[in-house]
Amino acid sequence: MRRLAVVVPKPDSQTAIDGLEAEGVYDDRRKVCEHDADHVELPVTEEPASVPFERAIAQDDPDPRAPDLDDLLRERGWTDAERDRAPSSWAVLGSVILADFGDCPRPGEAGDALLSLHREADTVLDRGGVDGEHREPVVSVVAGVGDTETVHVEHGTRYAMDLAEVMFSPGNKAERARMGDEVTRGERVLDMFAGIGYFALPMARAGAQVTAVEKNPTAFRFLAENAQLNDVAETLDTILGDCREVEASADRVVMGYYDALGGPVAGDDPGYLAAALDALDAGGMLHVHAAVPEPELWDRPLGRLRAGCERADRAVEILDRRRVKSHSEGVFHVVLDARVD
């Protein structure tokens, strides 16, 4: 039986799949197949109208897609109890699959099964959290070739990274896209904790003039590379250093560091909010990220933001507050959007 597929570059595969699903032409009954070293074949019911692809081809006797990891592991002889300990979720970032394996039995076998499900990937990593002042990831290779460098494409933004050296949170996908929608062309933005460009890149691609500050030299190297990769070097000014020492004037400030308002102890003020308010013009927008235990929602982040604005003699209006994702057991990643006069 001959079925239709479109050929796309491997780094663009996940974005293409998202677009094909949105258009209603992605055929999830078939597997994604490798076309050559640089391309994959994505199964479709008809040629897409809005998703870019290099060419359409007919597949002869295509392989059916395994429904999910659980079914695939069952076929490979895993017991019910063993499958209960397999990863329940994972993220495909370019050519790398990132998952929490925990106490999974035979993680190498589970990793091989994930590679069978996602032919566009060639490496599986076990995510073990982050460590140190620069929040460096702790990962280990579970299966595949072990290449931790990749380019992940998300809503058209290309993120080059080494997942063994820099942090990337798949759960922040919607927030990254939202920041690109929030800004206006020519708006001046200060991103105080830019990382590899999580928020800075979508905002610069939307036409904002972004100053992106990062003190981790490895993350900064990828930030500068990503500015070139996304053709925004003209609108994205990258600075290696401590954001508290950067002089800027901004219409919008992004504080994407969980402890920017201070640690668990009340009054533990690292001075980031004061620096943000120094840079933010009157009437400007402030986006504050925090990791907060559920019993302290929303008192802790709101209280600290308001207290910091009061110390700076600035009026603050909270426009929105939302949970981005679960950070850990009983702790949530949240964001406050505020206008500061």
mmCIF file of C-alpha atoms in Angstrom:
data_model
loop_
_atom_site.group_PDB
_atom_site.id
_atom_site.type_symbol
_atom_site.label_atom_id
_atom_site.label_comp_id
_atom_site.label_asym_id
_atom_site.label_seq_id
_atom_site.Cartn_x
_atom_site.Cartn_y
_atom_site.Cartn_z
ATOM 1 C CA MET A 1 0.000 0.000 0.000
ATOM 2 C CA ARG A 2 1.335 3.419 -0.965
ATOM 3 C CA ARG A 3 0.859 6.307 1.481
ATOM 4 C CA LEU A 4 1.896 9.957 1.298
ATOM 5 C CA ALA A 5 4.666 11.542 3.395
ATOM 6 C CA VAL A 6 6.482 14.880 3.393
ATOM 7 C CA VAL A 7 10.238 15.207 3.778
ATOM 8 C CA VAL A 8 11.516 17.825 6.262
ATOM 9 C CA PRO A 9 14.912 18.523 7.911
ATOM 10 C CA LYS A 10 15.355 16.713 11.236
ATOM 11 C CA PRO A 11 15.710 19.909 13.312
ATOM 12 C CA ASP A 12 12.341 21.127 11.971
ATOM 13 C CA SER A 13 10.467 17.871 12.536
ATOM 14 C CA GLN A 14 8.652 18.636 15.796
ATOM 15 C CA THR A 15 7.499 22.052 14.617
ATOM 16 C CA ALA A 16 6.332 20.478 11.349
ATOM 17 C CA ILE A 17 4.434 17.759 13.226
ATOM 18 C CA ASP A 18 2.729 20.407 15.391
ATOM 19 C CA GLY A 19 1.709 22.290 12.234
ATOM 20 C CA LEU A 20 0.489 19.166 10.450
ATOM 21 C CA GLU A 21 -1.611 18.209 13.475
ATOM 22 C CA ALA A 22 -3.082 21.723 13.630
ATOM 23 C CA GLU A 23 -3.909 21.522 9.918
ATOM 24 C CA GLY A 24 -5.488 18.085 10.397
ATOM 25 C CA VAL A 25 -3.324 16.248 7.850
ATOM 26 C CA TYR A 26 -0.864 14.407 10.135
ATOM 27 C CA ASP A 27 -1.302 10.609 9.952
ATOM 28 C CA ASP A 28 -0.434 9.350 13.438
ATOM 29 C CA ARG A 29 -1.180 5.763 12.433
ATOM 30 C CA ARG A 30 2.260 5.555 10.805
ATOM 31 C CA LYS A 31 5.768 5.970 12.166
ATOM 32 C CA VAL A 32 8.061 8.869 11.446
ATOM 33 C CA CYS A 33 10.815 7.364 9.276
ATOM 34 C CA GLU A 34 14.362 8.457 8.645
ATOM 35 C CA HIS A 35 14.755 9.606 5.033
ATOM 36 C CA ASP A 36 18.503 10.237 5.110
ATOM 37 C CA ALA A 37 21.099 11.472 7.601
ATOM 38 C CA ASP A 38 19.557 14.971 7.678
ATOM 39 C CA HIS A 39 15.834 14.422 6.925
ATOM 40 C CA VAL A 40 12.795 12.501 8.143
ATOM 41 C CA GLU A 41 9.568 11.450 6.451
ATOM 42 C CA LEU A 42 6.410 12.675 8.201
ATOM 43 C CA PRO A 43 3.242 10.700 7.335
ATOM 44 C CA VAL A 44 0.348 12.790 6.036
ATOM 45 C CA THR A 45 -3.116 12.140 4.651
ATOM 46 C CA GLU A 46 -2.644 14.848 1.992
ATOM 47 C CA GLU A 47 -0.149 17.552 1.106
ATOM 48 C CA PRO A 48 -0.220 20.320 3.728
ATOM 49 C CA ALA A 49 -1.255 23.799 2.684
ATOM 50 C CA SER A 50 0.531 25.844 5.365
ATOM 51 C CA VAL A 51 3.411 23.714 6.685
ATOM 52 C CA PRO A 52 6.734 24.038 4.799
ATOM 53 C CA PHE A 53 8.275 20.811 3.450
ATOM 54 C CA GLU A 54 10.956 19.966 0.915
ATOM 55 C CA ARG A 55 8.986 17.435 -1.119
ATOM 56 C CA ALA A 56 6.153 14.918 -0.918
ATOM 57 C CA ILE A 57 6.832 11.229 -1.515
ATOM 58 C CA ALA A 58 4.879 7.986 -1.666
ATOM 59 C CA GLN A 59 5.813 5.372 0.933
ATOM 60 C CA ASP A 60 5.614 1.686 0.013
ATOM 61 C CA ASP A 61 4.329 -0.540 2.839
ATOM 62 C CA PRO A 62 4.993 2.025 5.606
ATOM 63 C CA ASP A 63 5.447 0.804 9.159
ATOM 64 C CA PRO A 64 2.470 1.388 11.470
ATOM 65 C CA ARG A 65 3.243 3.620 14.418
ATOM 66 C CA ALA A 66 3.388 1.951 17.827
ATOM 67 C CA PRO A 67 0.494 3.453 19.821
ATOM 68 C CA ASP A 68 2.653 4.428 22.805
ATOM 69 C CA LEU A 69 5.620 3.431 24.941
ATOM 70 C CA ASP A 70 3.513 1.195 27.167
ATOM 71 C CA ASP A 71 2.337 -0.944 24.250
ATOM 72 C CA LEU A 72 5.824 -1.149 22.797
ATOM 73 C CA LEU A 73 7.324 -2.280 26.109
ATOM 74 C CA ARG A 74 4.539 -4.846 26.495
ATOM 75 C CA GLU A 75 5.443 -6.244 23.087
ATOM 76 C CA ARG A 76 9.039 -6.513 24.309
ATOM 77 C CA GLY A 77 8.061 -8.579 27.327
ATOM 78 C CA TRP A 78 7.877 -6.010 30.107
ATOM 79 C CA THR A 79 5.528 -6.901 32.966
ATOM 80 C CA ASP A 80 2.758 -4.588 34.207
ATOM 81 C CA ALA A 81 4.846 -3.683 37.270
ATOM 82 C CA GLU A 82 7.898 -2.882 35.130
ATOM 83 C CA ARG A 83 5.904 -0.728 32.731
ATOM 84 C CA ASP A 84 4.502 1.234 35.663
ATOM 85 C CA ARG A 85 8.093 2.322 36.424
ATOM 86 C CA ALA A 86 8.885 3.377 32.841
ATOM 87 C CA PRO A 87 8.900 7.089 31.939
ATOM 88 C CA SER A 88 5.351 8.434 31.750
ATOM 89 C CA SER A 89 6.292 11.568 29.800
ATOM 90 C CA TRP A 90 9.196 12.894 27.798
ATOM 91 C CA ALA A 91 10.140 15.709 25.456
ATOM 92 C CA VAL A 92 11.687 15.525 22.008
ATOM 93 C CA LEU A 93 14.122 18.430 21.655
ATOM 94 C CA GLY A 94 15.577 18.361 18.175
ATOM 95 C CA SER A 95 17.450 15.074 17.949
ATOM 96 C CA VAL A 96 17.374 14.395 21.714
ATOM 97 C CA ILE A 97 14.700 12.769 23.862
ATOM 98 C CA LEU A 98 14.717 14.078 27.446
ATOM 99 C CA ALA A 99 12.942 11.968 30.077
ATOM 100 C CA ASP A 100 12.846 11.240 33.813
ATOM 101 C CA PHE A 101 13.701 7.569 34.228
ATOM 102 C CA GLY A 102 13.612 7.458 38.038
ATOM 103 C CA ASP A 103 13.740 3.813 39.119
ATOM 104 C CA CYS A 104 12.883 2.499 35.656
ATOM 105 C CA PRO A 105 14.101 -1.093 35.221
ATOM 106 C CA ARG A 106 16.393 -1.670 32.234
ATOM 107 C CA PRO A 107 16.477 2.035 31.235
ATOM 108 C CA GLY A 108 18.528 1.228 28.138
ATOM 109 C CA GLU A 109 15.694 -0.907 26.769
ATOM 110 C CA ALA A 110 13.147 1.809 27.533
ATOM 111 C CA GLY A 111 15.413 4.336 25.823
ATOM 112 C CA ASP A 112 15.680 2.140 22.725
ATOM 113 C CA ALA A 113 11.886 1.889 22.675
ATOM 114 C CA LEU A 114 11.604 5.695 22.792
ATOM 115 C CA LEU A 115 13.969 5.925 19.817
ATOM 116 C CA SER A 116 11.696 3.515 17.949
ATOM 117 C CA LEU A 117 8.763 5.813 18.659
ATOM 118 C CA HIS A 118 10.631 8.960 17.619
ATOM 119 C CA ARG A 119 12.769 8.207 14.585
ATOM 120 C CA GLU A 120 13.752 11.859 14.256
ATOM 121 C CA ALA A 121 15.820 11.501 17.476
ATOM 122 C CA ASP A 122 19.126 9.711 17.955
ATOM 123 C CA THR A 123 19.889 10.166 21.674
ATOM 124 C CA VAL A 124 17.957 9.584 24.905
ATOM 125 C CA LEU A 125 18.920 11.399 28.119
ATOM 126 C CA ASP A 126 17.842 10.811 31.708
ATOM 127 C CA ARG A 127 17.118 14.191 33.283
ATOM 128 C CA GLY A 128 18.364 14.402 36.862
ATOM 129 C CA GLY A 129 17.696 18.018 37.802
ATOM 130 C CA VAL A 130 20.006 21.041 37.909
ATOM 131 C CA ASP A 131 23.036 21.862 40.030
ATOM 132 C CA GLY A 132 25.169 24.835 41.055
ATOM 133 C CA GLU A 133 25.042 28.604 40.773
ATOM 134 C CA HIS A 134 24.750 28.432 36.977
ATOM 135 C CA ARG A 135 21.939 25.830 37.180
ATOM 136 C CA GLU A 136 23.768 23.298 35.055
ATOM 137 C CA PRO A 137 21.756 20.187 34.152
ATOM 138 C CA VAL A 138 22.576 16.759 35.510
ATOM 139 C CA VAL A 139 21.908 14.271 32.709
ATOM 140 C CA SER A 140 23.122 10.842 31.632
ATOM 141 C CA VAL A 141 22.959 9.096 28.266
ATOM 142 C CA VAL A 142 20.512 6.196 28.350
ATOM 143 C CA ALA A 143 20.365 5.139 24.691
ATOM 144 C CA GLY A 144 21.415 6.150 21.204
ATOM 145 C CA VAL A 145 24.568 7.788 19.904
ATOM 146 C CA GLY A 146 25.028 10.063 22.933
ATOM 147 C CA ASP A 147 25.210 13.381 21.080
ATOM 148 C CA THR A 148 23.810 15.955 23.520
ATOM 149 C CA GLU A 149 24.126 18.944 21.167
ATOM 150 C CA THR A 150 21.025 19.695 19.128
ATOM 151 C CA VAL A 151 18.882 22.384 17.543
ATOM 152 C CA HIS A 152 15.308 22.477 18.791
ATOM 153 C CA VAL A 153 12.703 24.422 16.800
ATOM 154 C CA GLU A 154 9.695 25.827 18.641
ATOM 155 C CA HIS A 155 7.089 28.123 17.080
ATOM 156 C CA GLY A 156 9.663 29.018 14.444
ATOM 157 C CA THR A 157 12.421 29.897 16.938
ATOM 158 C CA ARG A 158 15.612 27.837 16.669
ATOM 159 C CA TYR A 159 17.391 26.982 19.919
ATOM 160 C CA ALA A 160 20.902 25.539 19.600
ATOM 161 C CA MET A 161 21.985 23.956 22.869
ATOM 162 C CA ASP A 162 23.979 21.232 24.565
ATOM 163 C CA LEU A 163 21.589 19.537 26.966
ATOM 164 C CA ALA A 164 24.506 18.217 29.018
ATOM 165 C CA GLU A 165 25.645 21.796 29.709
ATOM 166 C CA VAL A 166 22.630 24.131 29.625
ATOM 167 C CA MET A 167 19.122 23.906 31.011
ATOM 168 C CA PHE A 168 16.060 23.827 28.776
ATOM 169 C CA SER A 169 12.571 23.338 30.233
ATOM 170 C CA PRO A 170 10.064 21.800 27.778
ATOM 171 C CA GLY A 171 7.230 22.787 30.121
ATOM 172 C CA ASN A 172 7.843 26.495 29.462
ATOM 173 C CA LYS A 173 6.917 26.207 25.765
ATOM 174 C CA ALA A 174 3.676 28.201 26.001
ATOM 175 C CA GLU A 175 5.319 30.940 28.068
ATOM 176 C CA ARG A 176 8.147 31.312 25.543
ATOM 177 C CA ALA A 177 5.641 31.684 22.710
ATOM 178 C CA ARG A 178 3.530 34.118 24.761
ATOM 179 C CA MET A 179 6.433 36.488 25.275
ATOM 180 C CA GLY A 180 6.851 36.755 21.525
ATOM 181 C CA ASP A 181 3.187 37.733 21.281
ATOM 182 C CA GLU A 182 3.384 40.265 24.127
ATOM 183 C CA VAL A 183 5.947 42.655 22.671
ATOM 184 C CA THR A 184 5.524 45.302 19.989
ATOM 185 C CA ARG A 185 8.006 46.181 17.259
ATOM 186 C CA GLY A 186 10.678 48.580 18.491
ATOM 187 C CA GLU A 187 9.855 48.059 22.158
ATOM 188 C CA ARG A 188 12.913 48.075 24.454
ATOM 189 C CA VAL A 189 13.214 44.906 26.535
ATOM 190 C CA LEU A 190 15.675 43.853 29.239
ATOM 191 C CA ASP A 191 15.913 40.088 29.772
ATOM 192 C CA MET A 192 17.845 39.795 33.027
ATOM 193 C CA PHE A 193 18.404 36.008 33.011
ATOM 194 C CA ALA A 194 18.495 35.189 29.318
ATOM 195 C CA GLY A 195 20.005 31.691 29.341
ATOM 196 C CA ILE A 196 20.307 30.504 25.742
ATOM 197 C CA GLY A 197 17.566 32.941 24.703
ATOM 198 C CA TYR A 198 14.398 31.258 25.999
ATOM 199 C CA PHE A 199 12.349 34.475 26.023
ATOM 200 C CA ALA A 200 14.796 36.875 24.351
ATOM 201 C CA LEU A 201 14.714 35.102 20.985
ATOM 202 C CA PRO A 202 10.902 35.081 20.484
ATOM 203 C CA MET A 203 10.759 38.739 21.527
ATOM 204 C CA ALA A 204 13.596 39.744 19.192
ATOM 205 C CA ARG A 205 12.002 37.781 16.339
ATOM 206 C CA ALA A 206 8.818 39.790 16.976
ATOM 207 C CA GLY A 207 10.748 43.020 16.402
ATOM 208 C CA ALA A 208 11.581 44.128 19.950
ATOM 209 C CA GLN A 209 14.990 45.638 20.776
ATOM 210 C CA VAL A 210 16.201 43.174 23.396
ATOM 211 C CA THR A 211 19.118 43.428 25.807
ATOM 212 C CA ALA A 212 19.815 39.858 26.977
ATOM 213 C CA VAL A 213 22.069 39.333 30.005
ATOM 214 C CA GLU A 214 23.518 35.959 31.023
ATOM 215 C CA LYS A 215 26.367 35.187 33.433
ATOM 216 C CA ASN A 216 26.867 31.479 32.638
ATOM 217 C CA PRO A 217 29.606 31.490 29.947
ATOM 218 C CA THR A 218 28.351 28.282 28.329
ATOM 219 C CA ALA A 219 24.747 29.483 28.122
ATOM 220 C CA PHE A 220 25.995 32.837 26.865
ATOM 221 C CA ARG A 221 27.903 31.137 24.041
ATOM 222 C CA PHE A 222 24.675 29.492 22.851
ATOM 223 C CA LEU A 223 22.759 32.763 23.338
ATOM 224 C CA ALA A 224 25.127 34.522 20.950
ATOM 225 C CA GLU A 225 24.979 31.592 18.507
ATOM 226 C CA ASN A 226 21.184 31.597 18.614
ATOM 227 C CA ALA A 227 21.040 35.307 17.828
ATOM 228 C CA GLN A 228 22.841 34.505 14.581
ATOM 229 C CA LEU A 229 20.841 31.326 13.975
ATOM 230 C CA ASN A 230 17.561 33.270 14.166
ATOM 231 C CA ASP A 231 18.811 36.311 12.208
ATOM 232 C CA VAL A 232 18.177 38.693 15.119
ATOM 233 C CA ALA A 233 21.739 39.821 15.862
ATOM 234 C CA GLU A 234 20.713 43.364 14.889
ATOM 235 C CA THR A 235 17.938 43.533 17.494
ATOM 236 C CA LEU A 236 19.375 41.274 20.222
ATOM 237 C CA ASP A 237 22.212 42.759 22.277
ATOM 238 C CA THR A 238 23.927 40.040 24.328
ATOM 239 C CA ILE A 239 25.840 40.816 27.540
ATOM 240 C CA LEU A 240 27.932 38.358 29.574
ATOM 241 C CA GLY A 241 27.763 39.332 33.232
ATOM 242 C CA ASP A 242 25.644 40.027 36.308
ATOM 243 C CA CYS A 243 22.349 41.695 35.375
ATOM 244 C CA ARG A 244 22.513 43.827 38.535
ATOM 245 C CA GLU A 245 25.526 45.617 37.070
ATOM 246 C CA VAL A 246 23.968 46.412 33.676
ATOM 247 C CA GLU A 247 22.715 49.927 32.999
ATOM 248 C CA ALA A 248 19.620 49.907 30.800
ATOM 249 C CA SER A 249 16.396 51.746 30.077
ATOM 250 C CA ALA A 250 13.517 49.459 29.166
ATOM 251 C CA ASP A 251 9.799 49.417 28.429
ATOM 252 C CA ARG A 252 9.639 45.795 29.588
ATOM 253 C CA VAL A 253 11.764 43.695 31.960
ATOM 254 C CA VAL A 254 11.747 39.903 32.155
ATOM 255 C CA MET A 255 12.954 38.221 35.358
ATOM 256 C CA GLY A 256 13.059 34.540 34.444
ATOM 257 C CA TYR A 257 15.020 33.346 37.507
ATOM 258 C CA TYR A 258 13.002 31.533 40.172
ATOM 259 C CA ASP A 259 14.763 33.212 43.126
ATOM 260 C CA ALA A 260 14.794 36.733 41.656
ATOM 261 C CA LEU A 261 12.464 37.916 44.434
ATOM 262 C CA GLY A 262 14.527 36.206 47.134
ATOM 263 C CA GLY A 263 14.845 32.713 48.562
ATOM 264 C CA PRO A 264 12.564 30.877 51.005
ATOM 265 C CA VAL A 265 13.492 33.130 53.933
ATOM 266 C CA ALA A 266 11.523 36.381 54.068
ATOM 267 C CA GLY A 267 13.800 39.357 53.634
ATOM 268 C CA ASP A 268 16.420 37.355 51.702
ATOM 269 C CA ASP A 269 16.657 39.984 48.956
ATOM 270 C CA PRO A 270 19.365 39.415 46.313
ATOM 271 C CA GLY A 271 18.789 42.856 44.793
ATOM 272 C CA TYR A 272 17.461 41.696 41.417
ATOM 273 C CA LEU A 273 14.108 43.427 41.795
ATOM 274 C CA ALA A 274 15.772 46.713 42.690
ATOM 275 C CA ALA A 275 17.920 46.427 39.545
ATOM 276 C CA ALA A 276 14.853 45.636 37.439
ATOM 277 C CA LEU A 277 12.994 48.674 38.768
ATOM 278 C CA ASP A 278 16.024 50.893 38.123
ATOM 279 C CA ALA A 279 15.936 49.837 34.467
ATOM 280 C CA LEU A 280 12.150 49.894 33.971
ATOM 281 C CA ASP A 281 10.648 53.160 32.737
ATOM 282 C CA ALA A 282 7.454 54.484 34.320
ATOM 283 C CA GLY A 283 4.421 52.651 32.959
ATOM 284 C CA GLY A 284 6.564 49.703 31.879
ATOM 285 C CA MET A 285 5.777 45.982 32.101
ATOM 286 C CA LEU A 286 7.473 43.576 34.504
ATOM 287 C CA HIS A 287 7.333 39.765 34.207
ATOM 288 C CA VAL A 288 8.477 37.967 37.367
ATOM 289 C CA HIS A 289 8.984 34.196 37.539
ATOM 290 C CA ALA A 290 9.062 32.313 40.840
ATOM 291 C CA ALA A 291 8.941 28.793 42.270
ATOM 292 C CA VAL A 292 6.439 28.799 45.124
ATOM 293 C CA PRO A 293 5.050 26.104 47.450
ATOM 294 C CA GLU A 294 1.305 25.757 46.946
ATOM 295 C CA PRO A 295 0.383 26.912 50.492
ATOM 296 C CA GLU A 296 2.161 30.223 49.785
ATOM 297 C CA LEU A 297 0.359 30.924 46.506
ATOM 298 C CA TRP A 298 -0.038 33.786 45.890
ATOM 299 C CA ASP A 299 0.959 35.562 49.063
ATOM 300 C CA ARG A 300 4.734 35.105 48.837
ATOM 301 C CA PRO A 301 5.463 36.370 45.296
ATOM 302 C CA LEU A 302 2.830 39.115 45.404
ATOM 303 C CA GLY A 303 3.963 40.290 48.827
ATOM 304 C CA ARG A 304 7.618 40.462 47.848
ATOM 305 C CA LEU A 305 6.905 42.220 44.569
ATOM 306 C CA ARG A 306 4.742 44.835 46.246
ATOM 307 C CA ALA A 307 7.233 45.347 49.084
ATOM 308 C CA GLY A 308 10.095 45.838 46.622
ATOM 309 C CA CYS A 309 8.103 48.369 44.613
ATOM 310 C CA GLU A 310 7.181 50.223 47.791
ATOM 311 C CA ARG A 311 10.865 50.437 48.809
ATOM 312 C CA ALA A 312 11.630 51.907 45.381
ATOM 313 C CA ASP A 313 8.682 54.323 45.681
ATOM 314 C CA ARG A 314 7.059 52.763 42.601
ATOM 315 C CA ALA A 315 3.348 52.025 42.193
ATOM 316 C CA VAL A 316 2.564 48.518 40.921
ATOM 317 C CA GLU A 317 -0.578 47.059 39.336
ATOM 318 C CA ILE A 318 -0.832 43.270 39.012
ATOM 319 C CA LEU A 319 -2.307 42.495 35.596
ATOM 320 C CA ASP A 320 -2.069 38.705 35.564
ATOM 321 C CA ARG A 321 -0.804 35.761 37.564
ATOM 322 C CA ARG A 322 -0.606 32.192 36.306
ATOM 323 C CA ARG A 323 0.872 28.795 36.954
ATOM 324 C CA VAL A 324 3.253 27.721 34.203
ATOM 325 C CA LYS A 325 3.907 24.158 35.354
ATOM 326 C CA SER A 326 4.648 21.964 38.346
ATOM 327 C CA HIS A 327 8.231 22.611 39.437
ATOM 328 C CA SER A 328 8.522 19.810 41.992
ATOM 329 C CA GLU A 329 6.307 18.028 44.512
ATOM 330 C CA GLY A 330 3.935 20.697 45.857
ATOM 331 C CA VAL A 331 5.884 23.569 44.243
ATOM 332 C CA PHE A 332 4.715 25.517 41.198
ATOM 333 C CA HIS A 333 6.470 27.666 38.622
ATOM 334 C CA VAL A 334 4.409 30.846 38.459
ATOM 335 C CA VAL A 335 4.601 34.178 36.618
ATOM 336 C CA LEU A 336 3.359 37.600 37.665
ATOM 337 C CA ASP A 337 2.694 40.278 35.021
ATOM 338 C CA ALA A 338 2.682 43.796 36.424
ATOM 339 C CA ARG A 339 2.638 47.411 35.262
ATOM 340 C CA VAL A 340 4.954 49.636 37.279
ATOM 341 C CA ASP A 341 4.611 53.433 37.413
#
